PDB file of C-alpha atoms in Angstrom:
ATOM      1  CA  UNK A  27     112.702 203.902 223.718  1.00 54.00           C
ATOM      2  CA  UNK A  28     114.214 204.558 220.374  1.00 75.00           C
ATOM      3  CA  UNK A  29     118.051 204.768 222.031  1.00 92.00           C
ATOM      4  CA  UNK A  30     120.963 206.988 221.498  1.00 95.00           C
ATOM      5  CA  UNK A  31     120.337 209.547 218.899  1.00 96.00           C
ATOM      6  CA  UNK A  32     122.926 212.192 217.312  1.00 97.00           C
ATOM      7  CA  UNK A  33     122.452 215.058 216.002  1.00 96.00           C
ATOM      8  CA  UNK A  34     123.316 216.532 213.224  1.00 96.00           C
ATOM      9  CA  UNK A  35     124.199 212.812 211.314  1.00 95.00           C
ATOM     10  CA  UNK A  36     126.889 215.156 209.157  1.00 96.00           C
ATOM     11  CA  UNK A  37     128.508 218.552 209.070  1.00 97.00           C
ATOM     12  CA  UNK A  38     130.702 220.201 207.546  1.00 98.00           C
ATOM     13  CA  UNK A  39     132.570 223.709 208.240  1.00 97.00           C
ATOM     14  CA  UNK A  40     134.869 225.775 207.207  1.00 97.00           C
ATOM     15  CA  UNK A  41     139.037 225.927 209.340  1.00 97.00           C
ATOM     16  CA  UNK A  42     138.380 228.003 212.562  1.00 97.00           C
ATOM     17  CA  UNK A  43     134.287 227.826 213.161  1.00 97.00           C
ATOM     18  CA  UNK A  44     132.928 226.522 215.884  1.00 98.00           C
ATOM     19  CA  UNK A  45     130.652 223.189 215.878  1.00 98.00           C
ATOM     20  CA  UNK A  46     128.133 222.199 217.699  1.00 98.00           C
ATOM     21  CA  UNK A  47     126.459 217.860 218.321  1.00 97.00           C
ATOM     22  CA  UNK A  48     124.157 217.402 220.540  1.00 98.00           C
ATOM     23  CA  UNK A  49     123.478 212.914 222.156  1.00 98.00           C
ATOM     24  CA  UNK A  50     119.888 212.333 223.582  1.00 97.00           C
ATOM     25  CA  UNK A  51     120.967 208.691 225.431  1.00 96.00           C
ATOM     26  CA  UNK A  52     118.469 206.529 226.211  1.00 94.00           C
ATOM     27  CA  UNK A  53     116.749 208.129 228.700  1.00 91.00           C
ATOM     28  CA  UNK A  54     117.303 205.777 231.783  1.00 88.00           C
ATOM     29  CA  UNK A  55     120.701 206.166 231.163  1.00 92.00           C
ATOM     30  CA  UNK A  56     123.211 208.022 233.372  1.00 91.00           C
ATOM     31  CA  UNK A  57     126.095 207.375 232.041  1.00 94.00           C
ATOM     32  CA  UNK A  58     127.064 208.979 228.609  1.00 96.00           C
ATOM     33  CA  UNK A  59     130.522 208.430 226.565  1.00 97.00           C
ATOM     34  CA  UNK A  60     131.553 210.491 223.692  1.00 97.00           C
ATOM     35  CA  UNK A  61     134.186 208.968 221.213  1.00 97.00           C
ATOM     36  CA  UNK A  62     135.655 209.716 218.591  1.00 97.00           C
ATOM     37  CA  UNK A  63     137.222 207.319 215.102  1.00 96.00           C
ATOM     38  CA  UNK A  64     138.257 208.401 212.011  1.00 94.00           C
ATOM     39  CA  UNK A  65     139.007 206.659 209.102  1.00 90.00           C
ATOM     40  CA  UNK A  66     139.920 203.391 209.423  1.00 87.00           C
ATOM     41  CA  UNK A  67     140.637 203.012 213.181  1.00 91.00           C
ATOM     42  CA  UNK A  68     138.637 201.929 215.618  1.00 94.00           C
ATOM     43  CA  UNK A  69     136.641 204.519 217.902  1.00 96.00           C
ATOM     44  CA  UNK A  70     138.748 205.889 220.803  1.00 96.00           C
ATOM     45  CA  UNK A  71     137.644 207.499 223.954  1.00 96.00           C
ATOM     46  CA  UNK A  72     137.575 210.975 225.147  1.00 97.00           C
ATOM     47  CA  UNK A  73     135.374 211.537 227.464  1.00 97.00           C
ATOM     48  CA  UNK A  74     132.034 210.546 229.922  1.00 95.00           C
ATOM     49  CA  UNK A  75     129.750 212.135 232.434  1.00 95.00           C
ATOM     50  CA  UNK A  76     127.734 210.510 235.109  1.00 93.00           C
ATOM     51  CA  UNK A  77     124.768 212.078 235.631  1.00 92.00           C
ATOM     52  CA  UNK A  78     125.824 216.065 234.522  1.00 92.00           C
ATOM     53  CA  UNK A  79     129.379 215.122 236.025  1.00 93.00           C
ATOM     54  CA  UNK A  80     131.890 214.649 233.789  1.00 92.00           C
ATOM     55  CA  UNK A  81     134.370 212.487 235.095  1.00 93.00           C
ATOM     56  CA  UNK A  82     136.648 211.874 233.033  1.00 92.00           C
ATOM     57  CA  UNK A  83     138.706 213.310 229.955  1.00 93.00           C
ATOM     58  CA  UNK A  84     141.304 211.890 227.653  1.00 92.00           C
ATOM     59  CA  UNK A  85     144.602 213.485 226.878  1.00 90.00           C
ATOM     60  CA  UNK A  86     142.063 213.296 223.183  1.00 86.00           C
ATOM     61  CA  UNK A  87     139.975 216.195 224.636  1.00 88.00           C
ATOM     62  CA  UNK A  88     142.245 219.052 223.457  1.00 89.00           C
ATOM     63  CA  UNK A  89     141.149 222.988 225.499  1.00 93.00           C
ATOM     64  CA  UNK A  90     139.430 223.625 222.294  1.00 96.00           C
ATOM     65  CA  UNK A  91     136.860 220.668 223.177  1.00 96.00           C
ATOM     66  CA  UNK A  92     134.635 221.211 225.341  1.00 96.00           C
ATOM     67  CA  UNK A  93     131.866 218.845 226.976  1.00 96.00           C
ATOM     68  CA  UNK A  94     128.378 219.030 228.661  1.00 96.00           C
ATOM     69  CA  UNK A  95     124.927 217.424 230.138  1.00 96.00           C
ATOM     70  CA  UNK A  96     123.266 219.973 231.889  1.00 91.00           C
ATOM     71  CA  UNK A  97     121.125 218.009 234.396  1.00 86.00           C
ATOM     72  CA  UNK A  98     122.293 214.740 233.216  1.00 85.00           C
ATOM     73  CA  UNK A  99     119.774 214.092 230.557  1.00 91.00           C
ATOM     74  CA  UNK A 100     121.149 215.348 227.106  1.00 96.00           C
ATOM     75  CA  UNK A 101     125.270 216.291 226.336  1.00 97.00           C
ATOM     76  CA  UNK A 102     126.689 218.444 224.102  1.00 97.00           C
ATOM     77  CA  UNK A 103     130.307 218.611 222.565  1.00 97.00           C
ATOM     78  CA  UNK A 104     131.004 221.562 220.700  1.00 97.00           C
ATOM     79  CA  UNK A 105     134.995 221.820 218.919  1.00 97.00           C
ATOM     80  CA  UNK A 106     136.442 225.888 219.327  1.00 97.00           C
ATOM     81  CA  UNK A 107     137.866 227.040 216.260  1.00 97.00           C
ATOM     82  CA  UNK A 108     138.182 223.517 213.854  1.00 97.00           C
ATOM     83  CA  UNK A 109     141.583 221.990 212.398  1.00 96.00           C
ATOM     84  CA  UNK A 110     141.039 219.402 209.077  1.00 96.00           C
ATOM     85  CA  UNK A 111     142.510 217.180 211.679  1.00 95.00           C
ATOM     86  CA  UNK A 112     139.123 217.641 213.731  1.00 96.00           C
ATOM     87  CA  UNK A 113     137.942 215.829 211.144  1.00 97.00           C
ATOM     88  CA  UNK A 114     136.568 212.451 212.264  1.00 97.00           C
ATOM     89  CA  UNK A 115     132.842 210.369 213.375  1.00 96.00           C
ATOM     90  CA  UNK A 116     131.747 211.442 216.613  1.00 97.00           C
ATOM     91  CA  UNK A 117     129.929 208.413 218.175  1.00 97.00           C
ATOM     92  CA  UNK A 118     127.913 208.864 221.437  1.00 97.00           C
ATOM     93  CA  UNK A 119     126.869 206.072 223.838  1.00 97.00           C
ATOM     94  CA  UNK A 120     125.118 205.726 227.452  1.00 95.00           C
ATOM     95  CA  UNK A 121     124.789 202.645 229.437  1.00 93.00           C
ATOM     96  CA  UNK A 122     123.731 202.371 233.195  1.00 89.00           C
ATOM     97  CA  UNK A 123     125.133 202.473 236.005  1.00 73.00           C
ATOM     98  CA  UNK A 124     125.640 198.338 236.332  1.00 67.00           C
ATOM     99  CA  UNK A 125     128.080 195.802 236.659  1.00 64.00           C
ATOM    100  CA  UNK A 126     127.997 194.748 233.081  1.00 69.00           C
ATOM    101  CA  UNK A 127     127.460 198.867 231.380  1.00 76.00           C
ATOM    102  CA  UNK A 128     126.890 197.802 228.568  1.00 90.00           C
ATOM    103  CA  UNK A 129     126.751 201.223 226.421  1.00 94.00           C
ATOM    104  CA  UNK A 130     124.725 201.670 223.385  1.00 94.00           C
ATOM    105  CA  UNK A 131     125.271 203.943 220.795  1.00 96.00           C
ATOM    106  CA  UNK A 132     124.672 206.393 218.843  1.00 96.00           C
ATOM    107  CA  UNK A 133     125.315 206.822 214.487  1.00 94.00           C
ATOM    108  CA  UNK A 134     127.308 209.756 215.312  1.00 96.00           C
ATOM    109  CA  UNK A 135     128.089 212.451 213.403  1.00 97.00           C
ATOM    110  CA  UNK A 136     130.591 212.923 210.844  1.00 96.00           C
ATOM    111  CA  UNK A 137     132.034 216.234 210.526  1.00 98.00           C
ATOM    112  CA  UNK A 138     134.199 217.220 207.742  1.00 97.00           C
ATOM    113  CA  UNK A 139     136.628 220.172 208.470  1.00 97.00           C
ATOM    114  CA  UNK A 140     137.465 222.027 204.957  1.00 95.00           C
TER     115      UNK A 140
ATOM    116  CA  UNK B   1     147.592 200.816 229.239  1.00 85.00           C
ATOM    117  CA  UNK B   2     145.752 198.381 227.446  1.00 90.00           C
ATOM    118  CA  UNK B   3     146.149 197.762 224.150  1.00 95.00           C
ATOM    119  CA  UNK B   4     143.130 196.074 221.444  1.00 97.00           C
ATOM    120  CA  UNK B   5     144.950 193.860 218.264  1.00 97.00           C
ATOM    121  CA  UNK B   6     142.529 192.801 215.400  1.00 97.00           C
ATOM    122  CA  UNK B   7     145.392 191.943 212.255  1.00 95.00           C
ATOM    123  CA  UNK B   8     143.061 191.276 209.509  1.00 96.00           C
ATOM    124  CA  UNK B   9     141.391 194.429 208.001  1.00 96.00           C
ATOM    125  CA  UNK B  10     139.378 192.964 205.641  1.00 97.00           C
ATOM    126  CA  UNK B  11     137.993 189.475 205.955  1.00 97.00           C
ATOM    127  CA  UNK B  12     135.573 187.696 202.869  1.00 97.00           C
ATOM    128  CA  UNK B  13     132.675 184.679 203.876  1.00 97.00           C
ATOM    129  CA  UNK B  14     130.800 182.682 202.145  1.00 98.00           C
ATOM    130  CA  UNK B  15     126.613 182.821 201.865  1.00 97.00           C
ATOM    131  CA  UNK B  16     125.921 180.133 204.453  1.00 97.00           C
ATOM    132  CA  UNK B  17     130.000 179.574 205.787  1.00 97.00           C
ATOM    133  CA  UNK B  18     131.814 180.209 209.335  1.00 98.00           C
ATOM    134  CA  UNK B  19     134.347 182.389 208.976  1.00 98.00           C
ATOM    135  CA  UNK B  20     136.138 183.799 212.120  1.00 98.00           C
ATOM    136  CA  UNK B  21     137.386 187.032 213.237  1.00 98.00           C
ATOM    137  CA  UNK B  22     140.839 187.499 214.915  1.00 98.00           C
ATOM    138  CA  UNK B  23     141.477 189.598 218.554  1.00 98.00           C
ATOM    139  CA  UNK B  24     144.158 189.674 220.594  1.00 98.00           C
ATOM    140  CA  UNK B  25     144.581 192.116 223.537  1.00 98.00           C
ATOM    141  CA  UNK B  26     148.092 193.105 225.646  1.00 96.00           C
ATOM    142  CA  UNK B  27     146.938 193.881 229.904  1.00 96.00           C
ATOM    143  CA  UNK B  28     148.578 192.963 232.983  1.00 94.00           C
ATOM    144  CA  UNK B  29     144.979 192.926 234.820  1.00 92.00           C
ATOM    145  CA  UNK B  30     143.355 189.426 235.513  1.00 91.00           C
ATOM    146  CA  UNK B  31     140.056 190.482 235.597  1.00 92.00           C
ATOM    147  CA  UNK B  32     137.928 192.493 231.826  1.00 94.00           C
ATOM    148  CA  UNK B  33     135.227 192.643 229.490  1.00 94.00           C
ATOM    149  CA  UNK B  34     135.563 191.528 225.811  1.00 96.00           C
ATOM    150  CA  UNK B  35     133.562 192.401 223.550  1.00 97.00           C
ATOM    151  CA  UNK B  36     132.398 192.343 219.956  1.00 98.00           C
ATOM    152  CA  UNK B  37     130.663 195.427 218.067  1.00 97.00           C
ATOM    153  CA  UNK B  38     128.945 195.569 214.600  1.00 97.00           C
ATOM    154  CA  UNK B  39     129.443 198.933 212.478  1.00 95.00           C
ATOM    155  CA  UNK B  40     127.090 198.304 209.822  1.00 92.00           C
ATOM    156  CA  UNK B  41     127.995 200.810 206.965  1.00 87.00           C
ATOM    157  CA  UNK B  42     126.164 204.301 207.742  1.00 80.00           C
ATOM    158  CA  UNK B  43     124.281 202.567 210.740  1.00 84.00           C
ATOM    159  CA  UNK B  44     124.841 202.708 214.559  1.00 90.00           C
ATOM    160  CA  UNK B  45     127.018 200.149 216.363  1.00 94.00           C
ATOM    161  CA  UNK B  46     125.773 196.958 217.953  1.00 95.00           C
ATOM    162  CA  UNK B  47     126.642 194.869 220.979  1.00 95.00           C
ATOM    163  CA  UNK B  48     126.926 191.622 219.393  1.00 97.00           C
ATOM    164  CA  UNK B  49     128.438 189.423 222.688  1.00 96.00           C
ATOM    165  CA  UNK B  50     130.343 190.075 225.644  1.00 95.00           C
ATOM    166  CA  UNK B  51     132.943 188.054 227.429  1.00 95.00           C
ATOM    167  CA  UNK B  52     133.559 188.296 231.141  1.00 92.00           C
ATOM    168  CA  UNK B  53     137.571 187.489 231.437  1.00 92.00           C
ATOM    169  CA  UNK B  54     136.784 185.510 234.870  1.00 90.00           C
ATOM    170  CA  UNK B  55     134.141 183.010 233.415  1.00 88.00           C
ATOM    171  CA  UNK B  56     136.463 179.936 231.397  1.00 85.00           C
ATOM    172  CA  UNK B  57     133.030 179.309 229.477  1.00 92.00           C
ATOM    173  CA  UNK B  58     133.607 180.681 226.072  1.00 95.00           C
ATOM    174  CA  UNK B  59     130.116 182.861 225.168  1.00 94.00           C
ATOM    175  CA  UNK B  60     127.386 182.198 222.816  1.00 95.00           C
ATOM    176  CA  UNK B  61     124.788 184.059 221.307  1.00 94.00           C
ATOM    177  CA  UNK B  62     123.026 181.958 218.336  1.00 96.00           C
ATOM    178  CA  UNK B  63     125.354 182.243 214.865  1.00 97.00           C
ATOM    179  CA  UNK B  64     127.586 184.006 217.333  1.00 97.00           C
ATOM    180  CA  UNK B  65     130.228 182.941 219.414  1.00 97.00           C
ATOM    181  CA  UNK B  66     134.324 183.458 220.661  1.00 97.00           C
ATOM    182  CA  UNK B  67     137.028 181.361 221.087  1.00 97.00           C
ATOM    183  CA  UNK B  68     137.896 183.085 224.515  1.00 97.00           C
ATOM    184  CA  UNK B  69     141.880 182.127 225.585  1.00 96.00           C
ATOM    185  CA  UNK B  70     142.815 183.950 228.415  1.00 95.00           C
ATOM    186  CA  UNK B  71     146.660 183.067 228.543  1.00 94.00           C
ATOM    187  CA  UNK B  72     147.014 183.670 225.591  1.00 96.00           C
ATOM    188  CA  UNK B  73     145.217 186.609 225.524  1.00 96.00           C
ATOM    189  CA  UNK B  74     143.073 185.919 222.409  1.00 97.00           C
ATOM    190  CA  UNK B  75     139.551 186.333 221.428  1.00 97.00           C
ATOM    191  CA  UNK B  76     138.378 185.559 218.878  1.00 98.00           C
ATOM    192  CA  UNK B  77     134.143 185.746 216.802  1.00 98.00           C
ATOM    193  CA  UNK B  78     132.696 183.566 215.003  1.00 98.00           C
ATOM    194  CA  UNK B  79     129.854 183.702 212.976  1.00 98.00           C
ATOM    195  CA  UNK B  80     128.028 180.636 211.724  1.00 98.00           C
ATOM    196  CA  UNK B  81     126.218 180.058 208.869  1.00 97.00           C
ATOM    197  CA  UNK B  82     126.611 183.494 207.153  1.00 98.00           C
ATOM    198  CA  UNK B  83     124.356 185.541 205.921  1.00 97.00           C
ATOM    199  CA  UNK B  84     123.845 188.574 204.431  1.00 96.00           C
ATOM    200  CA  UNK B  85     122.846 191.009 207.415  1.00 95.00           C
ATOM    201  CA  UNK B  86     126.443 190.230 208.508  1.00 97.00           C
ATOM    202  CA  UNK B  87     128.111 192.146 206.377  1.00 97.00           C
ATOM    203  CA  UNK B  88     129.914 194.875 208.550  1.00 97.00           C
ATOM    204  CA  UNK B  89     132.944 196.521 210.155  1.00 97.00           C
ATOM    205  CA  UNK B  90     133.455 194.455 213.495  1.00 98.00           C
ATOM    206  CA  UNK B  91     135.180 196.025 217.028  1.00 98.00           C
ATOM    207  CA  UNK B  92     136.625 194.094 219.269  1.00 98.00           C
ATOM    208  CA  UNK B  93     136.874 196.138 222.679  1.00 97.00           C
ATOM    209  CA  UNK B  94     138.163 195.989 225.617  1.00 97.00           C
ATOM    210  CA  UNK B  95     136.961 197.209 229.518  1.00 94.00           C
ATOM    211  CA  UNK B  96     138.790 196.889 232.608  1.00 92.00           C
ATOM    212  CA  UNK B  97     136.752 196.059 235.322  1.00 89.00           C
ATOM    213  CA  UNK B  98     138.561 198.331 237.436  1.00 88.00           C
ATOM    214  CA  UNK B  99     138.082 201.729 235.032  1.00 87.00           C
ATOM    215  CA  UNK B 100     135.007 203.277 236.950  1.00 84.00           C
ATOM    216  CA  UNK B 101     134.133 204.800 234.279  1.00 86.00           C
ATOM    217  CA  UNK B 102     134.244 201.986 231.842  1.00 89.00           C
ATOM    218  CA  UNK B 103     135.477 202.810 229.176  1.00 93.00           C
ATOM    219  CA  UNK B 104     135.595 201.227 226.299  1.00 96.00           C
ATOM    220  CA  UNK B 105     139.546 200.115 224.541  1.00 97.00           C
ATOM    221  CA  UNK B 106     138.732 198.941 220.532  1.00 97.00           C
ATOM    222  CA  UNK B 107     140.935 197.682 217.844  1.00 97.00           C
ATOM    223  CA  UNK B 108     141.123 198.603 215.109  1.00 96.00           C
ATOM    224  CA  UNK B 109     138.424 196.733 212.894  1.00 97.00           C
ATOM    225  CA  UNK B 110     137.727 193.882 210.660  1.00 98.00           C
ATOM    226  CA  UNK B 111     135.604 195.101 207.814  1.00 97.00           C
ATOM    227  CA  UNK B 112     133.321 191.672 206.851  1.00 98.00           C
ATOM    228  CA  UNK B 113     132.107 191.239 203.172  1.00 97.00           C
ATOM    229  CA  UNK B 114     129.059 188.290 202.762  1.00 97.00           C
ATOM    230  CA  UNK B 115     129.587 186.653 198.982  1.00 96.00           C
ATOM    231  CA  UNK B 116     125.738 185.388 198.017  1.00 95.00           C
TER     232      UNK B 116
END
């Protein structure tokens, strides 16, 4: 088991472009979370999936953001028409659907919007 | 809504010494979980220690221990015999036991440096 992996690690884009990030969770984990972390702040919850179902979305997730988890395996987070305010670290975490619900994090994708 | 506050943006400790990182939280719930996560530079966040609110006994994991004061809504992390590898950003996090989604609410973080 290699843990949670995220790709790419870094993404630089121009304002107005679309970007897509990928997260591969730990293989037996059925829950997958996306968080956003801006400089000097703690991560903030964006959305989560149980298997392929997206069950909760934060108000931070504007209509320019969309997340999918086809077949309950990997997940993608797409940002359309990027803005400079979207510059942040995007973290993915996964967990088993049990009481302890310990979340294991990936190393994140750092997005810079120029 | 629940909030988590870490009032120490930066802390420093001498190698082999002990350091305590502070965390307070605000909630009206009685059942919840508290966590400390460590985020080394450019590496993934890892769980350091976990506390269940209904357990009075403070959690310990090797050199890491917590001081959980439920009435005061305080959850501090003590690192004993500090090592150079302990240098990282530390985040305190809260999870409601009633939230089926299990999302974590994080504090702002404390950057710990360890001096040789």
